[in-house]
XYZ file of C-alpha atoms in Angstrom:
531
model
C 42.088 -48.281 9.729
C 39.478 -48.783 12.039
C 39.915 -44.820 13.247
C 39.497 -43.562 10.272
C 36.638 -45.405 8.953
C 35.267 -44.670 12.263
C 35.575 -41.000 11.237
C 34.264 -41.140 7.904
C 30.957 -42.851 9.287
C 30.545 -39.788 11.469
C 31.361 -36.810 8.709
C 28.811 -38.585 6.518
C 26.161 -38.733 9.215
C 26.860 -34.991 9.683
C 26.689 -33.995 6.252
C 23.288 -36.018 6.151
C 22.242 -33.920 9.224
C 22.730 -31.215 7.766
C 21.673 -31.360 4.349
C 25.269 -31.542 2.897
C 25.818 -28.076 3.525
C 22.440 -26.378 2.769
C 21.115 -23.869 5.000
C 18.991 -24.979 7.794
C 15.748 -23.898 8.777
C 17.284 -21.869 11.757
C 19.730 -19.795 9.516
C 16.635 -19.334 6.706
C 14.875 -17.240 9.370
C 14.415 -13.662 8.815
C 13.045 -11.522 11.797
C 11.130 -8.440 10.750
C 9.380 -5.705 13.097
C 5.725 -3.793 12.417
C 4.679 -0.785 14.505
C 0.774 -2.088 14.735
C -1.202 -5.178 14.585
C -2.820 -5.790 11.637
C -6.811 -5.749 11.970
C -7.628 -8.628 9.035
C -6.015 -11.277 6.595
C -8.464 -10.770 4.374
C -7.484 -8.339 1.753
C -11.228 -7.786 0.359
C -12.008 -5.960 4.146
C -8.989 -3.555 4.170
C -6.937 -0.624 2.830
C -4.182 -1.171 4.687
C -2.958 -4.605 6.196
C -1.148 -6.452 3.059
C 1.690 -7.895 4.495
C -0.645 -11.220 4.725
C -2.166 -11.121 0.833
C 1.171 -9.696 -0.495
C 2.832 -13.372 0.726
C 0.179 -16.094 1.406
C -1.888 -15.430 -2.131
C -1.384 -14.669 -5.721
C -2.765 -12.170 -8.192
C -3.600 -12.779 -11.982
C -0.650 -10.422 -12.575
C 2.520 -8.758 -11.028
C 4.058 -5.407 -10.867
C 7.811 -4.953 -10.976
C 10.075 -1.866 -10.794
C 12.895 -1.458 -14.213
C 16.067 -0.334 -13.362
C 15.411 3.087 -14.415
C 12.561 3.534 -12.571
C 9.583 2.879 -14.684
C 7.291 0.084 -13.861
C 6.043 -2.925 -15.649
C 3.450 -5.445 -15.584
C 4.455 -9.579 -15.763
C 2.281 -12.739 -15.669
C 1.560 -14.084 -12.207
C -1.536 -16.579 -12.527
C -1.898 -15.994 -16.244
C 0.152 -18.083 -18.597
C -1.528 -16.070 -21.293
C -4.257 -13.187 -22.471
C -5.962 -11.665 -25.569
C -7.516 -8.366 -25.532
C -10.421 -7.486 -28.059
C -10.240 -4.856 -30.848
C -12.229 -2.630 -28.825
C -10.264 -2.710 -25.974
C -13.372 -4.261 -23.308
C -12.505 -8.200 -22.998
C -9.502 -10.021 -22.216
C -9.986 -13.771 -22.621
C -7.377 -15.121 -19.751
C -5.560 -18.636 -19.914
C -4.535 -19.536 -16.435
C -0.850 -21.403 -15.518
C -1.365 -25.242 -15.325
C -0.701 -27.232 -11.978
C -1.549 -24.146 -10.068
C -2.659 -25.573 -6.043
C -3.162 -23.723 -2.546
C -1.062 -24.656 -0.001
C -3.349 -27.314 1.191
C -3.336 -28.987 -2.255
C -6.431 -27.446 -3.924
C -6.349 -26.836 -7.263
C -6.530 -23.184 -8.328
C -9.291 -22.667 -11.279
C -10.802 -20.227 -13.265
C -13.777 -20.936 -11.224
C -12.380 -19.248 -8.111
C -11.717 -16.106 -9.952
C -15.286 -15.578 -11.060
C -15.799 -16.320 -7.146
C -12.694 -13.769 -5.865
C -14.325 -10.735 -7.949
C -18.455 -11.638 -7.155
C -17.187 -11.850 -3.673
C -15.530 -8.627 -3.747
C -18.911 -7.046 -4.744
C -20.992 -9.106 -2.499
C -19.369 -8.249 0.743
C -21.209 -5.731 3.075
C -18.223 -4.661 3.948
C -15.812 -4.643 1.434
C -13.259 -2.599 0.952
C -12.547 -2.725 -2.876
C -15.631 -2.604 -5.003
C -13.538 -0.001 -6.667
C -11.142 -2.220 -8.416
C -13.799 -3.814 -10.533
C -16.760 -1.806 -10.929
C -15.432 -1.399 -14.348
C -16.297 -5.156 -14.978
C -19.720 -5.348 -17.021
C -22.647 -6.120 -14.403
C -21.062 -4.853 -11.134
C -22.971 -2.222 -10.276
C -26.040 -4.919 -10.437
C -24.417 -7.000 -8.034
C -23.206 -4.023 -5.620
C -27.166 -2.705 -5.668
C -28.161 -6.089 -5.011
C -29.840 -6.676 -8.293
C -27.755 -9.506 -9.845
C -26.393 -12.602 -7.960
C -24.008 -13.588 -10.204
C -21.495 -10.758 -12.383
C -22.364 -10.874 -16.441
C -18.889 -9.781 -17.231
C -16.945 -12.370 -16.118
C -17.406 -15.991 -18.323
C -15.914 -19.499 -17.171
C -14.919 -21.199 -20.030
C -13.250 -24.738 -18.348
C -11.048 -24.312 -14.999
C -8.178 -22.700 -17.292
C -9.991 -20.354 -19.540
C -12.169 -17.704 -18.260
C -12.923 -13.704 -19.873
C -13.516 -10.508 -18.556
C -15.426 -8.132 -20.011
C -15.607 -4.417 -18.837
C -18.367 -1.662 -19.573
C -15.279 0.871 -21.054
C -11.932 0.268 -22.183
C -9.440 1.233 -19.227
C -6.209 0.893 -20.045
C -4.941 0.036 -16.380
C -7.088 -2.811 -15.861
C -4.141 -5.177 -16.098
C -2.412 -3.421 -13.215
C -5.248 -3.511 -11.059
C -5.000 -7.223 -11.345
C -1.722 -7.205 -10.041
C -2.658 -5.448 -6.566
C -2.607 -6.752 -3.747
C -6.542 -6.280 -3.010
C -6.605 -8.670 -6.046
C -5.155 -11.927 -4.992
C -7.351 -14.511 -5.715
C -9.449 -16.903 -3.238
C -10.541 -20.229 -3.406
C -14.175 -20.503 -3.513
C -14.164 -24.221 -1.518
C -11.866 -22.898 0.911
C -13.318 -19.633 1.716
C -17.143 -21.074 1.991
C -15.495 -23.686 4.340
C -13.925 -21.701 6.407
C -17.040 -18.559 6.494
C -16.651 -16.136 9.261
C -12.982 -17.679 10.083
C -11.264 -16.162 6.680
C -8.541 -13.750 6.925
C -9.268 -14.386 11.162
C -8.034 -17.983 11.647
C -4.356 -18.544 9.990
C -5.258 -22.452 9.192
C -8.716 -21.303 7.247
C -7.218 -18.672 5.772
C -5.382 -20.488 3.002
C -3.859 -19.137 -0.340
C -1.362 -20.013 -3.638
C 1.477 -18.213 -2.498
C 4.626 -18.378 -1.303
C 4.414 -18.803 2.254
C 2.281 -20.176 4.504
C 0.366 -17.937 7.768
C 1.330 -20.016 10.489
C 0.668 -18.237 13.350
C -1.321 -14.732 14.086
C -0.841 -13.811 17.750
C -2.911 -10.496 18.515
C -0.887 -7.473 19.429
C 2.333 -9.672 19.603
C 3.308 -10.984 15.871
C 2.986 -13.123 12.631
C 4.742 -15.939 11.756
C 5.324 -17.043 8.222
C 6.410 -20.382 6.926
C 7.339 -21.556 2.783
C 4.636 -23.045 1.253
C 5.926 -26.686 0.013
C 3.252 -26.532 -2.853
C 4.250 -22.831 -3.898
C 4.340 -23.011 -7.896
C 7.139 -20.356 -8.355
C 10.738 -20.225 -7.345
C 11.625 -21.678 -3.979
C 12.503 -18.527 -1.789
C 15.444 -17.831 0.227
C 13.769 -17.055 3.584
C 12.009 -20.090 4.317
C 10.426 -18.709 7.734
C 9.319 -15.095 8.162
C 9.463 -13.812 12.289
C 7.385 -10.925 12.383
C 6.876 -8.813 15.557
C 4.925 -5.676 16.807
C 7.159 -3.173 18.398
C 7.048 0.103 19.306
C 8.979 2.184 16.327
C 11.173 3.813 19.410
C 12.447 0.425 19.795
C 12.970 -1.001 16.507
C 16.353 0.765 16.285
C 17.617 -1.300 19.732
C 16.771 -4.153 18.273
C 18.155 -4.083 15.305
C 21.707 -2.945 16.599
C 21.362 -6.122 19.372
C 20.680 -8.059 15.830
C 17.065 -9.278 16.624
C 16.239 -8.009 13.623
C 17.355 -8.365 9.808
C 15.862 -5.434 7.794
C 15.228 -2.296 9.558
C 12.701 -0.003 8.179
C 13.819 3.702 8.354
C 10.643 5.358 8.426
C 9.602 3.982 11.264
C 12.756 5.286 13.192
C 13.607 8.940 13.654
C 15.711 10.776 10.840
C 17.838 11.841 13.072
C 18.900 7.735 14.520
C 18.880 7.592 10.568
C 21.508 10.277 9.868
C 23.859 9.347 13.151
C 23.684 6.143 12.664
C 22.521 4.357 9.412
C 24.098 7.075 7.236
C 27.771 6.306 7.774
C 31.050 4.615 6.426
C 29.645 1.651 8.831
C 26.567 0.825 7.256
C 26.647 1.795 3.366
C 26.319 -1.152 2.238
C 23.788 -2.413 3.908
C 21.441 0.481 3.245
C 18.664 -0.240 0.226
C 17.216 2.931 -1.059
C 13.661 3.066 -3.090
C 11.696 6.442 -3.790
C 8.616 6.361 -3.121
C 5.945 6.365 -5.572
C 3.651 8.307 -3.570
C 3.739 11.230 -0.800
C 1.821 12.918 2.214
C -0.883 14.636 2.605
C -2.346 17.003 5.112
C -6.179 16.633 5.186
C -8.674 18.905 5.513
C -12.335 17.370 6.420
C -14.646 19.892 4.465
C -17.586 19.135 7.056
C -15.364 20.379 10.153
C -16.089 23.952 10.402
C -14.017 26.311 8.924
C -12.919 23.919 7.566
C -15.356 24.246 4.611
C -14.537 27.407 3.590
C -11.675 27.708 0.747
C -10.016 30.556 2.242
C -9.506 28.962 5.415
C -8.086 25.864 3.614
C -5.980 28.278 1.599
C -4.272 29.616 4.506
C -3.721 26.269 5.756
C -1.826 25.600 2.834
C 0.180 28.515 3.035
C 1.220 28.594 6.539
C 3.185 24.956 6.641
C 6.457 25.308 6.090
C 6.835 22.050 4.088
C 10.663 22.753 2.961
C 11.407 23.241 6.536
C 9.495 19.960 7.556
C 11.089 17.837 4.747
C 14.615 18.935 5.467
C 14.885 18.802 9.276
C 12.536 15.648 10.326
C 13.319 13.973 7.204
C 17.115 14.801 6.391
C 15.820 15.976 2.689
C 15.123 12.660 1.622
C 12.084 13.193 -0.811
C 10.805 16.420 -3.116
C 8.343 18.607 -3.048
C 5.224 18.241 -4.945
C 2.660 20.621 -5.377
C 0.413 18.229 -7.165
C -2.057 14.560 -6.916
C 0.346 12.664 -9.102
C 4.023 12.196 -7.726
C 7.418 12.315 -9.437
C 7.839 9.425 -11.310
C 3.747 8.268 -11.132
C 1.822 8.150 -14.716
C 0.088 11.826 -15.013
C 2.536 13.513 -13.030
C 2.247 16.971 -14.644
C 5.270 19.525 -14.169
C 2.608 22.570 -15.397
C 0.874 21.864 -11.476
C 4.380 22.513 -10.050
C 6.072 25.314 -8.229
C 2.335 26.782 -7.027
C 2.623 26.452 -3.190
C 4.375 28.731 -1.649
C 5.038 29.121 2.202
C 3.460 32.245 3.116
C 2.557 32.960 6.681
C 1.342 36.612 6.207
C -0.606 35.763 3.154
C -2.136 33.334 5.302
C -2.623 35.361 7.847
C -4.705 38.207 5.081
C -6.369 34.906 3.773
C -7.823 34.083 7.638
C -9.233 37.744 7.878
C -10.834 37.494 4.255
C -13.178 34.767 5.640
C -13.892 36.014 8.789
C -11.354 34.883 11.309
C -8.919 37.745 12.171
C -8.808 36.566 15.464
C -8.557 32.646 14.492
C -9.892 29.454 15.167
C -9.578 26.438 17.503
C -8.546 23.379 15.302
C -7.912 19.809 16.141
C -5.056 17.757 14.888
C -5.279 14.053 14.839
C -2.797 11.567 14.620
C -2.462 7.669 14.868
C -0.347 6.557 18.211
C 1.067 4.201 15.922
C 2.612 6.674 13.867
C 6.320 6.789 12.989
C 8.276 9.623 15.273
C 8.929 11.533 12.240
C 4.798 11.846 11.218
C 4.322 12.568 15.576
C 7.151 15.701 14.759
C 5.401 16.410 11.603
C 2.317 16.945 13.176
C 3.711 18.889 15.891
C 5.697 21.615 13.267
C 2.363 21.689 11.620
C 0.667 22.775 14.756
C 3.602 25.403 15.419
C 2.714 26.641 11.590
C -0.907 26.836 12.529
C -0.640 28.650 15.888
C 2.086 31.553 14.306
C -0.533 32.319 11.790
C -3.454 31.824 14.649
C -5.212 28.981 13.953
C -5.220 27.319 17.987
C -4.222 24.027 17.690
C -4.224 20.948 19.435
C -3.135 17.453 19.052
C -5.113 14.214 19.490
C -3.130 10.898 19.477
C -5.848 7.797 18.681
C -5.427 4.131 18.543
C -4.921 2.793 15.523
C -8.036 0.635 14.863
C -10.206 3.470 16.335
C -8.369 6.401 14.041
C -9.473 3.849 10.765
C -12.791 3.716 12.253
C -13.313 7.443 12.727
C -11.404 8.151 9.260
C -13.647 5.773 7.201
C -16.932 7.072 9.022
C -15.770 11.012 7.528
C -15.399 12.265 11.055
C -11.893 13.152 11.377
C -11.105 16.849 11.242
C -7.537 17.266 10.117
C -4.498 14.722 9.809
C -1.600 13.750 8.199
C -2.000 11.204 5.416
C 0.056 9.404 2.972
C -0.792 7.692 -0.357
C 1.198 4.769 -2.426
C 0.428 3.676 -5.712
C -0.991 0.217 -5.562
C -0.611 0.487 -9.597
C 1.168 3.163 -11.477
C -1.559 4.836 -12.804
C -3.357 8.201 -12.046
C -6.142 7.063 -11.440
C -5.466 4.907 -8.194
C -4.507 8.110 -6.661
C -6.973 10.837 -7.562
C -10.029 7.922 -8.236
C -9.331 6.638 -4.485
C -9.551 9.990 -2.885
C -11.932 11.992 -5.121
C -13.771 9.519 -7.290
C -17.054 9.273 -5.585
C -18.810 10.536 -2.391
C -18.191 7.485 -0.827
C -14.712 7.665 -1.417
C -14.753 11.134 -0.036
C -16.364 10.034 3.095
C -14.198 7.268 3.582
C -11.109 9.593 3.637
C -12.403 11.819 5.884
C -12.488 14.674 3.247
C -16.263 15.422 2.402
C -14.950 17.450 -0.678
C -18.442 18.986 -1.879
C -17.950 19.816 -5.845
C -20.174 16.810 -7.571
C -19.337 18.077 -11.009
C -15.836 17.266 -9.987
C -16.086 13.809 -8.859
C -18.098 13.041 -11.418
C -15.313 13.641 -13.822
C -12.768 11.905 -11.899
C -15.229 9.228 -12.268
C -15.359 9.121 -15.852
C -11.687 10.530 -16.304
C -10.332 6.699 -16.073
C -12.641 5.010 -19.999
C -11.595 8.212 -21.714
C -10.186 6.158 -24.514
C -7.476 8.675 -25.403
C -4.575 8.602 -23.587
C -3.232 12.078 -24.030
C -7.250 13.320 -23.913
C -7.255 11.422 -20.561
C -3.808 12.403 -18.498
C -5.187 16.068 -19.767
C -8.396 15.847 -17.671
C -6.259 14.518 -15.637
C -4.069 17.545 -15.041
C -6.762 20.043 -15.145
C -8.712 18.164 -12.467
C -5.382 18.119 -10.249
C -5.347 22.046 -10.176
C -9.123 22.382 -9.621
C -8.852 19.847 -6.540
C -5.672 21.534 -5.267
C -4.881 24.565 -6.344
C -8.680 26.504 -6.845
C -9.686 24.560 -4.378
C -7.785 23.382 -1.654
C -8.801 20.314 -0.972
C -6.124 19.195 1.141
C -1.797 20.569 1.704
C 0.148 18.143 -0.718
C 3.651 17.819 1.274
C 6.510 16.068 -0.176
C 7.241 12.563 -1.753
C 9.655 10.415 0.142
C 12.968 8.012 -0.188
C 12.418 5.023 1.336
C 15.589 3.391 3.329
C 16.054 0.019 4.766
C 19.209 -1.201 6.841
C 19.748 -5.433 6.079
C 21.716 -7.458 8.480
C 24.498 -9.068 7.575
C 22.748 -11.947 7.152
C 20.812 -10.277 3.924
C 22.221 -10.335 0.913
C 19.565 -8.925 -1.637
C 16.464 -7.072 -0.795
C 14.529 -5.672 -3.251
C 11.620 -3.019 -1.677
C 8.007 -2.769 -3.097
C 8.825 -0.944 -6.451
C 6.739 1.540 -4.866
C 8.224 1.655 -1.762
C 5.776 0.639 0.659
C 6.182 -0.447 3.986
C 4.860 -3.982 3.421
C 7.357 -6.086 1.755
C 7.521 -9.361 -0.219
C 9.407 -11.672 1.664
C 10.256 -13.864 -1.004
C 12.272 -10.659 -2.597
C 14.789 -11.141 0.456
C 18.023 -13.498 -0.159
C 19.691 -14.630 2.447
C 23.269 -15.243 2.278
């Protein structure tokens, strides 16, 4: 008797230890990889580092991806919204016992702050996303301190009204470079936002726990989260070299594997077998690469030249040996599958060396011309061997190339400033909606600048411009389609390539991962269930 009871005292303490059987923090730890460091947390300085907003903040709205492909738009922050008759205010009801992690409560107060903030910033990065909002252009020329459109009503109830109806307004509230802020913890913390994990505090999920330059991130669940309790309760996250990613998964230090990063041909031998087919998650891409062209990089600015650019890649070739023919071709701005994707801009772009070659002598250079390639060292192998078939393209048709390999935070720099000649680019919807693709790249000079393209028609980014408050929807995805052949096809602004699947390899530790419905990179890590 005394044995036994003896034993049953210890199996309870265990089961007590141990949560009666839960999963412990250890075993809720999923180890991710990233090829660079990311430059800010702070999603209102950035284009490109969103792993930290995607997970540690909230937006007013979120995006999701249907099962047959389409997208659609669901409440995040907002319990509720109205829209007016006339299509320019949406009066907003916000979810009740909403807190950030360090217990702050979450008002309509901080979204008038988020959005003046946005516009206030000297250097922000997405004065874009609500310039639409009535009274923003005062407060980005510095002539209004506070923005007209946006009215508090109590710390639930707030409005928003814009200068034209635009019918994706409600998906631009559900980007990431929309989360919102805290106004008390941002002014606290001042320069030491998005720098300094502890001051850099949101609503979401998880929790920024530690940010160790050039090494890794570590994420942590957010006690006060107001949604579901996620699976992974602690996020690794490392910087490694893409070439290595592949080792490390295979010795299991890592849990999801992203195949882009790795080359297509580890993929194929590898990933693409008996072994592993269920463990590979597939997404397409909403989304594709470009080759860029930087119209103040001599020839560059002559439309011949860029003509025979386009004409002398071999993009089939490039899409089926470096990427194993996972993606499409697209001729076009808008991708398969995105809103304004236009089949009457297809089946254009033909490979055409000697036509290229005719092109080249038509403006003057017979004998060719010296041209730079650029590339980010952080690139994935497969964009490295991209650029390197381009250059082979280039040189058969006598363009001289050569190929410059930059660090990553000085290839952003160089990029935004409109100095970099030629490069290999790729653009993801952050909404599904033409207008985040052809707005971001062609919508203003700035934006021109910023992506290094210095396209010169005005008349033409002005109608991008207005293209997005033409209140007909088949009047607008028209302009739409008749800007996307002037910009491309009479043109040239830049080589479209190909659109892209996205694949992932889980461990077996996974079992659910659902991708960014438009197959980014960054990930939401509370869309990972562990098993």
């Amino acid at each position: 008797m005394f044995k036994k009871y003896t034993w049953i005292l210890i199996l309870a303490a265990i089961l007590a230890l141990t949560g009666c059987g839960k999963t412990d923090s250890k075993d809720a730890t999923v180890h991710l990889a990233i090829p660079s460091d990311i430059v800010t947390m702070d999603s209102h300085k950035t284009t490109n580092d969103y792993i930290v907003p995607m997970n540690v903040f909230d937006t007013l709205f979120s995006l999701k991806k249907n099962e047959d492909g389409s997208t659609r738009i669901d409440n995040s922050l907002v319990d509720k919204y109205e829209l007016t008759d006339d299509g320019l205010t949406y009066h907003f009801t916000l979810k009740d016992g909403i807190v950030f992690s360090d217990g702050t409560p979450l008002t309509a107060q901080d979204v008038k702050f988020t959005f003046e903030r946005i516009l206030k910033l000297p250097d922000s990065a997405q004065t874009d996303n609500v310039i639409l909002i009535e009274g923003a252009q005062e407060m980005l020329d510095g002539k209004a301190d506070s923005l007209r459109g946006i009215t508090v009503d109590d710390d639930k109830n707030f409005s928003i009204t814009l200068t034209a109806p635009f019918s994706g307004f409600t998906s631009v509230l559900a980007t990431p470079a929309m989360v919102i802020y805290s106004e008390k913890i941002v002014t606290e913390a001042g320069d030491d936002f998005g720098m300094v994990p502890e001051k850099t505090i949101g609503s979401g999920p998880y929790i920024i726990k530690e940010w160790t330059r050039g090494s890794g991130l570590t994420f942590e669940y957010n006690p006060n989260y107001w949604g579901p309790e996620p699976s992974a309760k602690k996020i690794d996250m490392k910087i490694m070299e893409p070439q290595s990613m592949d080792l490390a998964f295979q010795k299991g230090d890592l849990d999801i594997l992203d195949c882009l990063y790795i080359d297509s041909a580890i993929v194929k031998s590898t990933y693409k077998t008996d072994k592993y087919k269920d463990h590979i998650v597939s997404v397409d891409r909403l989304g594709q690469n470009f080759l860029m062209m930087n119209e103040n990089i001599e020839p560059l600015g002559n439309v011949q030249v860029r003509k025979a650019i386009q004409q002398a890649i071999d993009r089939e070739s490039l899409l089926s040996t470096i990427y194993d023919g996972d993606g499409m071709l697209e001729d076009g701005i808008f991708t398969t599958g995105c809103i304004g994707y236009s089949k009457n801009n297809q089946g254009w772009l033909k490979y055409d060396p000697e036509n290229a070659k005719k092109l080249l002598a038509e403006a003057g250079y017979a004998d060719g011309f010296d041209l730079e390639l650029c590339v980010d060292s952080t690139a994935s192998d497969s964009v490295k061997n991209s650029i390197q078939v381009i250059s082979e393209n280039l040189n058969a048709v006598g363009i001289r190339t050569s190929i410059k390999s930059i660090d990553h935070a000085s290839y952003l720099d160089i990029r935004n400033s409109g100095e970099l000649p030629c490069f290999w680019a790729y653009w993801l919807l952050d909404y599904n909606d033409p207008d985040n693709i052809i707005y971001t790249f062609f919508g203003s000079k700035d934006n021109v600048r910023l992506r290094s393209l210095n396209y010169s028609d005005d008349s033409v980014i002005n109608r991008v411009a207005a293209a997005k408050v033409i209140a007909k929807e088949d009047d607008r995805l028209a302009e739409y389609e008749a800007l996307e052949k002037k910009i491309l096809q009479d043109d040239a602004a830049c080589v479209p390539m190909f659109s892209q699947k996205h694949l992932f390899v889980t461990s077996d530790k996974v079992a659910e991962f659902i991708p960014h419905w438009a197959g980014w990179n960054d990930i939401y890590f509370d869309q990972i269930t562990l098993k």
